[in-house]
């Protein structure tokens, strides 16, 4: 493994892990600010790309701009819907576990769109992941906290239990699950389209990162009222004094800035990793990142997590490793090592 790949792996684990921490801090203070978070992340990456990738408009794109349109649309909708789900009683641990089911969506799309055939082991691993997500989804519906949803006028419950006085609680939670499912399938479809685009036009990760975020910005006009509403909420949050500078900023804005910066570190590192490592390595790194983020979220933020949740989580991540054929490759590597030792 070269130094660039090693650095990318480190920054994926660091950037994505920190991003989840700051995301959870924000969600606890303002659960309905998903559109604002997404908009700021896209804006930062677009501005950064305009300066360092597009060189203030002097560098021509290697892929025709019109070919990015479909990719941008799917990418924008996926990102917005994933963050929007927090408005519907979806806790962060469930959100992370659910998105870990991307392999399921990829298999479904591969089978029905690309007409691919998969060995039994693939179906077994996907079955484990599916069961794991169902277990976590069901028990989260019983135990997840009913947080205040500004856009949905939900009930606040600080005891991390479902609010029985809110007859619409389960309905809004089901809407959140439906949104996550839609985003999961759309993300898989986007992956298929992206693979086809890169096959025809070549891989240009920095350019793709820049244009998918730049062209998505006009879409946020649809959510301008929500964005402005939660900017006001952020402005009204308690002040936080920046160390050394002796300058105070609203606390939510501090977390938003940190979230945006770490999101860029996370996603740009993933793009680099896809060009430096095999898909197996990328899968392993992303799986490890999700698992570490999940454990930290449960322990540090004291999110409700029962034995059933642990069982579901184990099924999701073991299934992911089986899907990536990690055990087979490890055993194959050990076998080759033993044979080489015998020859020596």
Coordinates of C-alpha atoms in Angstrom, one line a residue:
X1 CA 0.0 0.0 0.0
X2 CA 1.4 3.4 -1.0
X3 CA 1.6 6.4 1.3
X4 CA -1.2 8.2 -0.6
X5 CA -3.6 5.3 0.1
X6 CA -2.5 5.0 3.7
X7 CA -3.1 8.7 4.2
X8 CA -6.6 8.4 2.5
X9 CA -7.6 5.6 4.9
X10 CA -6.5 7.6 7.9
X11 CA -8.3 10.7 6.8
X12 CA -11.5 8.7 6.0
X13 CA -11.5 7.2 9.5
X14 CA -10.7 10.6 11.1
X15 CA -12.8 12.9 9.0
X16 CA -15.9 10.7 8.8
X17 CA -15.7 9.8 12.5
X18 CA -15.4 13.5 13.6
X19 CA -18.2 14.4 11.1
X20 CA -20.6 12.0 12.8
X21 CA -19.7 13.4 16.3
X22 CA -20.4 17.0 15.3
X23 CA -23.6 15.9 13.4
X24 CA -24.9 14.4 16.5
X25 CA -24.2 17.5 18.6
X26 CA -26.1 19.6 16.0
X27 CA -29.1 17.2 15.8
X28 CA -29.4 17.2 19.6
X29 CA -29.6 21.0 19.6
X30 CA -31.8 21.4 16.4
X31 CA -33.2 18.1 15.0
X32 CA -34.8 19.8 12.0
X33 CA -31.7 21.5 10.5
X34 CA -30.9 18.8 8.0
X35 CA -31.4 21.0 5.0
X36 CA -29.1 23.7 6.5
X37 CA -26.4 21.1 7.2
X38 CA -26.5 19.7 3.7
X39 CA -26.5 23.2 2.1
X40 CA -23.5 24.3 4.0
X41 CA -21.6 21.1 3.1
X42 CA -22.4 21.5 -0.6
X43 CA -21.5 25.2 -0.6
X44 CA -18.1 24.6 1.1
X45 CA -17.1 21.8 -1.3
X46 CA -18.3 23.8 -4.3
X47 CA -16.3 26.9 -3.3
X48 CA -13.2 24.8 -2.5
X49 CA -13.5 23.1 -5.9
X50 CA -13.9 26.4 -7.8
X51 CA -10.7 27.6 -6.2
X52 CA -8.5 24.4 -6.3
X53 CA -10.0 22.2 -9.0
X54 CA -11.6 24.6 -11.4
X55 CA -8.9 27.2 -10.8
X56 CA -11.3 30.1 -10.8
X57 CA -12.9 28.9 -14.1
X58 CA -9.6 28.4 -16.0
X59 CA -9.7 24.5 -16.1
X60 CA -12.1 22.9 -18.6
X61 CA -13.9 19.8 -17.3
X62 CA -12.8 16.4 -18.7
X63 CA -16.4 15.1 -18.7
X64 CA -19.1 17.0 -20.5
X65 CA -21.2 19.1 -18.1
X66 CA -24.5 17.7 -19.5
X67 CA -23.4 14.2 -18.5
X68 CA -23.2 15.3 -14.9
X69 CA -26.9 16.3 -14.8
X70 CA -28.4 12.9 -14.0
X71 CA -25.6 12.2 -11.5
X72 CA -26.1 15.5 -9.8
X73 CA -29.8 15.1 -9.6
X74 CA -29.5 11.7 -7.9
X75 CA -26.7 12.8 -5.7
X76 CA -28.6 15.9 -4.5
X77 CA -31.8 14.0 -3.8
X78 CA -29.9 11.3 -1.9
X79 CA -28.0 13.7 0.3
X80 CA -31.1 15.8 1.1
X81 CA -33.3 12.9 1.9
X82 CA -30.7 11.2 4.2
X83 CA -30.4 14.4 6.3
X84 CA -34.1 15.1 6.1
X85 CA -34.8 11.7 7.8
X86 CA -33.6 13.2 11.1
X87 CA -36.9 15.2 11.2
X88 CA -38.9 12.0 11.6
X89 CA -37.7 10.4 14.9
X90 CA -34.7 8.7 13.3
X91 CA -31.9 8.4 15.9
X92 CA -28.3 8.7 14.7
X93 CA -27.3 5.0 15.4
X94 CA -30.3 3.7 13.4
X95 CA -29.4 6.2 10.6
X96 CA -25.9 4.8 10.4
X97 CA -26.9 1.2 10.6
X98 CA -29.6 1.7 7.9
X99 CA -27.2 3.3 5.5
X100 CA -24.8 0.4 6.1
X101 CA -27.3 -1.6 4.0
X102 CA -26.0 -0.1 0.8
X103 CA -24.8 -3.6 -0.3
X104 CA -28.5 -4.8 -0.3
X105 CA -29.5 -1.9 -2.5
X106 CA -26.5 -2.6 -4.8
X107 CA -27.4 -6.2 -5.2
X108 CA -31.0 -5.4 -5.9
X109 CA -30.1 -2.8 -8.5
X110 CA -27.4 -5.1 -10.0
X111 CA -29.8 -8.0 -10.4
X112 CA -32.8 -6.1 -11.9
X113 CA -31.1 -3.3 -13.9
X114 CA -27.8 -4.9 -14.9
X115 CA -29.2 -8.5 -14.9
X116 CA -26.2 -9.8 -12.9
X117 CA -26.1 -13.2 -11.4
X118 CA -24.6 -13.7 -7.9
X119 CA -23.3 -16.8 -6.0
X120 CA -25.2 -18.1 -3.0
X121 CA -22.6 -16.5 -0.6
X122 CA -23.7 -13.1 -1.8
X123 CA -27.4 -13.8 -1.1
X124 CA -26.4 -15.2 2.3
X125 CA -24.5 -12.1 3.3
X126 CA -27.2 -9.8 2.0
X127 CA -29.7 -11.8 4.0
X128 CA -27.7 -11.3 7.2
X129 CA -27.6 -7.6 6.5
X130 CA -31.3 -7.4 5.8
X131 CA -32.2 -9.2 9.1
X132 CA -29.8 -7.1 11.0
X133 CA -31.4 -3.9 9.7
X134 CA -34.9 -5.2 10.4
X135 CA -33.9 -6.1 14.0
X136 CA -32.4 -2.7 14.6
X137 CA -35.3 -0.9 12.9
X138 CA -37.9 -2.7 14.9
X139 CA -36.3 -2.2 18.3
X140 CA -35.4 1.4 17.5
X141 CA -39.1 2.0 16.9
X142 CA -39.8 0.8 20.4
X143 CA -36.9 2.6 22.2
X144 CA -35.8 5.6 20.1
X145 CA -36.3 9.0 21.7
X146 CA -39.0 11.3 20.6
X147 CA -37.1 14.5 19.9
X148 CA -38.5 17.9 19.0
X149 CA -39.1 18.2 15.3
X150 CA -39.6 21.8 14.3
X151 CA -40.9 20.9 10.9
X152 CA -43.3 18.3 12.1
X153 CA -44.3 19.7 15.5
X154 CA -43.4 16.5 17.4
X155 CA -43.2 16.1 21.2
X156 CA -40.1 16.5 23.2
X157 CA -39.2 13.6 25.4
X158 CA -35.9 13.8 27.3
X159 CA -36.1 10.3 28.8
X160 CA -35.2 8.5 25.5
X161 CA -38.5 6.7 25.3
X162 CA -41.3 6.8 22.8
X163 CA -43.8 9.5 23.6
X164 CA -47.1 7.6 24.2
X165 CA -49.0 11.0 24.3
X166 CA -48.2 11.6 20.7
X167 CA -50.5 9.4 18.5
X168 CA -48.6 10.4 15.4
X169 CA -45.1 9.3 16.7
X170 CA -45.0 6.0 14.9
X171 CA -46.4 7.4 11.7
X172 CA -43.6 10.0 11.5
X173 CA -41.1 7.4 12.4
X174 CA -42.4 5.2 9.5
X175 CA -42.1 8.1 7.1
X176 CA -38.4 8.4 8.2
X177 CA -37.8 4.8 7.5
X178 CA -39.4 5.1 4.1
X179 CA -37.2 8.1 3.3
X180 CA -34.0 6.2 4.3
X181 CA -35.1 3.2 2.1
X182 CA -35.7 5.5 -0.9
X183 CA -32.3 7.2 -0.4
X184 CA -30.6 3.8 -0.1
X185 CA -32.0 2.5 -3.4
X186 CA -31.4 5.8 -5.2
X187 CA -27.8 5.8 -4.0
X188 CA -27.3 2.3 -5.4
X189 CA -28.7 3.4 -8.7
X190 CA -26.4 6.4 -8.7
X191 CA -23.5 4.1 -8.2
X192 CA -24.4 2.1 -11.3
X193 CA -24.7 5.3 -13.4
X194 CA -21.4 6.7 -12.0
X195 CA -19.6 3.4 -12.8
X196 CA -20.9 3.6 -16.4
X197 CA -20.0 7.3 -16.7
X198 CA -16.4 6.7 -15.5
X199 CA -16.0 3.7 -17.8
X200 CA -16.9 5.8 -20.8
X201 CA -15.1 9.0 -19.7
X202 CA -12.4 8.0 -17.3
X203 CA -12.0 8.6 -13.5
X204 CA -11.7 12.2 -12.4
X205 CA -12.6 12.2 -8.7
X206 CA -11.8 15.8 -7.8
X207 CA -13.8 17.0 -10.8
X208 CA -16.7 14.8 -10.1
X209 CA -16.7 15.9 -6.4
X210 CA -16.7 19.6 -7.5
X211 CA -19.4 19.5 -10.1
X212 CA -21.8 17.2 -8.3
X213 CA -21.8 19.7 -5.4
X214 CA -21.8 22.9 -7.6
X215 CA -24.7 21.9 -9.8
X216 CA -26.7 20.8 -6.8
X217 CA -26.7 24.3 -5.2
X218 CA -29.7 25.7 -7.1
X219 CA -31.8 22.8 -5.8
X220 CA -31.6 24.3 -2.3
X221 CA -33.9 27.1 -3.4
X222 CA -36.7 24.6 -2.8
X223 CA -35.7 24.5 0.9
X224 CA -34.8 28.2 1.3
X225 CA -37.5 28.8 3.9
X226 CA -36.3 25.8 6.1
X227 CA -32.7 26.9 5.7
X228 CA -33.5 30.5 6.8
X229 CA -35.6 29.2 9.7
X230 CA -32.7 27.1 11.0
X231 CA -30.1 29.8 10.4
X232 CA -32.2 31.9 12.8
X233 CA -32.2 29.0 15.3
X234 CA -28.4 28.7 15.0
X235 CA -28.0 32.4 15.4
X236 CA -30.1 32.2 18.6
X237 CA -28.1 29.4 20.2
X238 CA -26.0 30.0 23.3
X239 CA -22.7 31.7 22.7
X240 CA -19.4 29.7 22.7
X241 CA -16.1 31.5 23.3
X242 CA -13.4 30.5 20.8
X243 CA -10.2 29.6 22.8
X244 CA -7.2 31.9 22.3
X245 CA -9.2 34.3 20.0
X246 CA -11.5 35.3 22.9
X247 CA -14.3 35.6 20.3
X248 CA -17.8 34.2 20.9
X249 CA -19.9 32.5 18.3
X250 CA -23.3 30.8 18.6
X251 CA -22.7 27.2 19.6
X252 CA -24.6 25.6 16.7
X253 CA -22.5 27.6 14.2
X254 CA -19.4 26.3 15.8
X255 CA -20.6 22.7 15.4
X256 CA -21.8 23.5 11.8
X257 CA -18.4 24.8 10.8
X258 CA -16.7 21.8 12.3
X259 CA -19.2 19.5 10.6
X260 CA -18.7 21.1 7.2
X261 CA -14.9 20.9 7.4
X262 CA -14.8 17.3 8.5
X263 CA -17.4 16.4 5.9
X264 CA -15.1 17.7 3.2
X265 CA -12.2 15.7 4.7
X266 CA -14.4 12.6 4.7
X267 CA -15.8 12.7 1.3
X268 CA -12.7 13.9 -0.5
X269 CA -10.7 11.1 1.1
X270 CA -13.2 8.5 0.0
X271 CA -12.9 9.8 -3.6
X272 CA -9.1 9.5 -3.4
X273 CA -9.4 6.1 -1.9
X274 CA -11.5 4.8 -4.8
X275 CA -8.6 5.7 -7.2
X276 CA -5.8 4.3 -5.0
X277 CA -7.2 1.0 -3.6
X278 CA -9.3 -1.9 -4.7
X279 CA -13.1 -1.9 -4.1
X280 CA -12.4 -4.5 -1.3
X281 CA -10.2 -2.1 0.6
X282 CA -12.6 0.7 0.2
X283 CA -15.5 -1.5 1.5
X284 CA -13.4 -2.5 4.5
X285 CA -12.4 1.0 5.3
X286 CA -15.9 2.4 5.0
X287 CA -17.3 -0.5 7.1
X288 CA -14.7 0.0 9.8
X289 CA -15.5 3.7 9.8
X290 CA -19.3 3.1 10.2
X291 CA -18.6 0.6 13.0
X292 CA -16.3 2.9 15.0
X293 CA -18.7 5.8 14.5
X294 CA -21.6 3.7 15.8
X295 CA -19.7 2.5 18.9
X296 CA -18.7 6.0 19.7
X297 CA -22.2 7.3 19.2
X298 CA -23.7 4.7 21.6
X299 CA -21.0 5.1 24.3
X300 CA -20.3 8.8 24.3
X301 CA -23.9 10.1 23.6
X302 CA -25.6 7.3 25.6
X303 CA -28.0 6.4 22.8
X304 CA -30.4 3.6 23.7
X305 CA -28.9 0.3 22.5
X306 CA -30.2 -3.1 23.7
X307 CA -28.9 -6.6 23.2
X308 CA -31.1 -6.9 20.1
X309 CA -29.4 -3.8 18.7
X310 CA -26.0 -5.4 19.2
X311 CA -27.2 -8.5 17.5
X312 CA -28.6 -6.6 14.5
X313 CA -25.4 -4.5 14.3
X314 CA -23.2 -7.7 14.3
X315 CA -25.3 -9.2 11.5
X316 CA -25.0 -6.0 9.4
X317 CA -21.2 -5.7 9.7
X318 CA -20.4 -9.5 9.5
X319 CA -22.7 -9.7 6.5
X320 CA -20.8 -6.7 4.9
X321 CA -17.5 -8.5 5.4
X322 CA -18.9 -11.7 3.9
X323 CA -20.2 -9.8 0.9
X324 CA -16.7 -8.3 0.4
X325 CA -15.4 -11.9 0.6
X326 CA -12.9 -11.0 3.3
X327 CA -12.8 -14.4 5.0
X328 CA -12.2 -16.2 1.7
X329 CA -9.4 -13.8 0.8
X330 CA -7.8 -14.1 4.2
X331 CA -7.9 -17.9 4.1
X332 CA -6.5 -17.8 0.6
X333 CA -3.7 -15.6 1.7
X334 CA -2.9 -17.8 4.6
X335 CA -2.9 -20.9 2.4
X336 CA -0.5 -19.2 0.0
X337 CA 1.8 -18.3 2.8
X338 CA 1.9 -21.8 4.1
X339 CA 2.7 -23.2 0.7
X340 CA 5.5 -20.7 0.2
X341 CA 6.9 -21.7 3.6
X342 CA 6.8 -25.4 2.7
X343 CA 8.7 -24.7 -0.6
X344 CA 11.4 -22.8 1.3

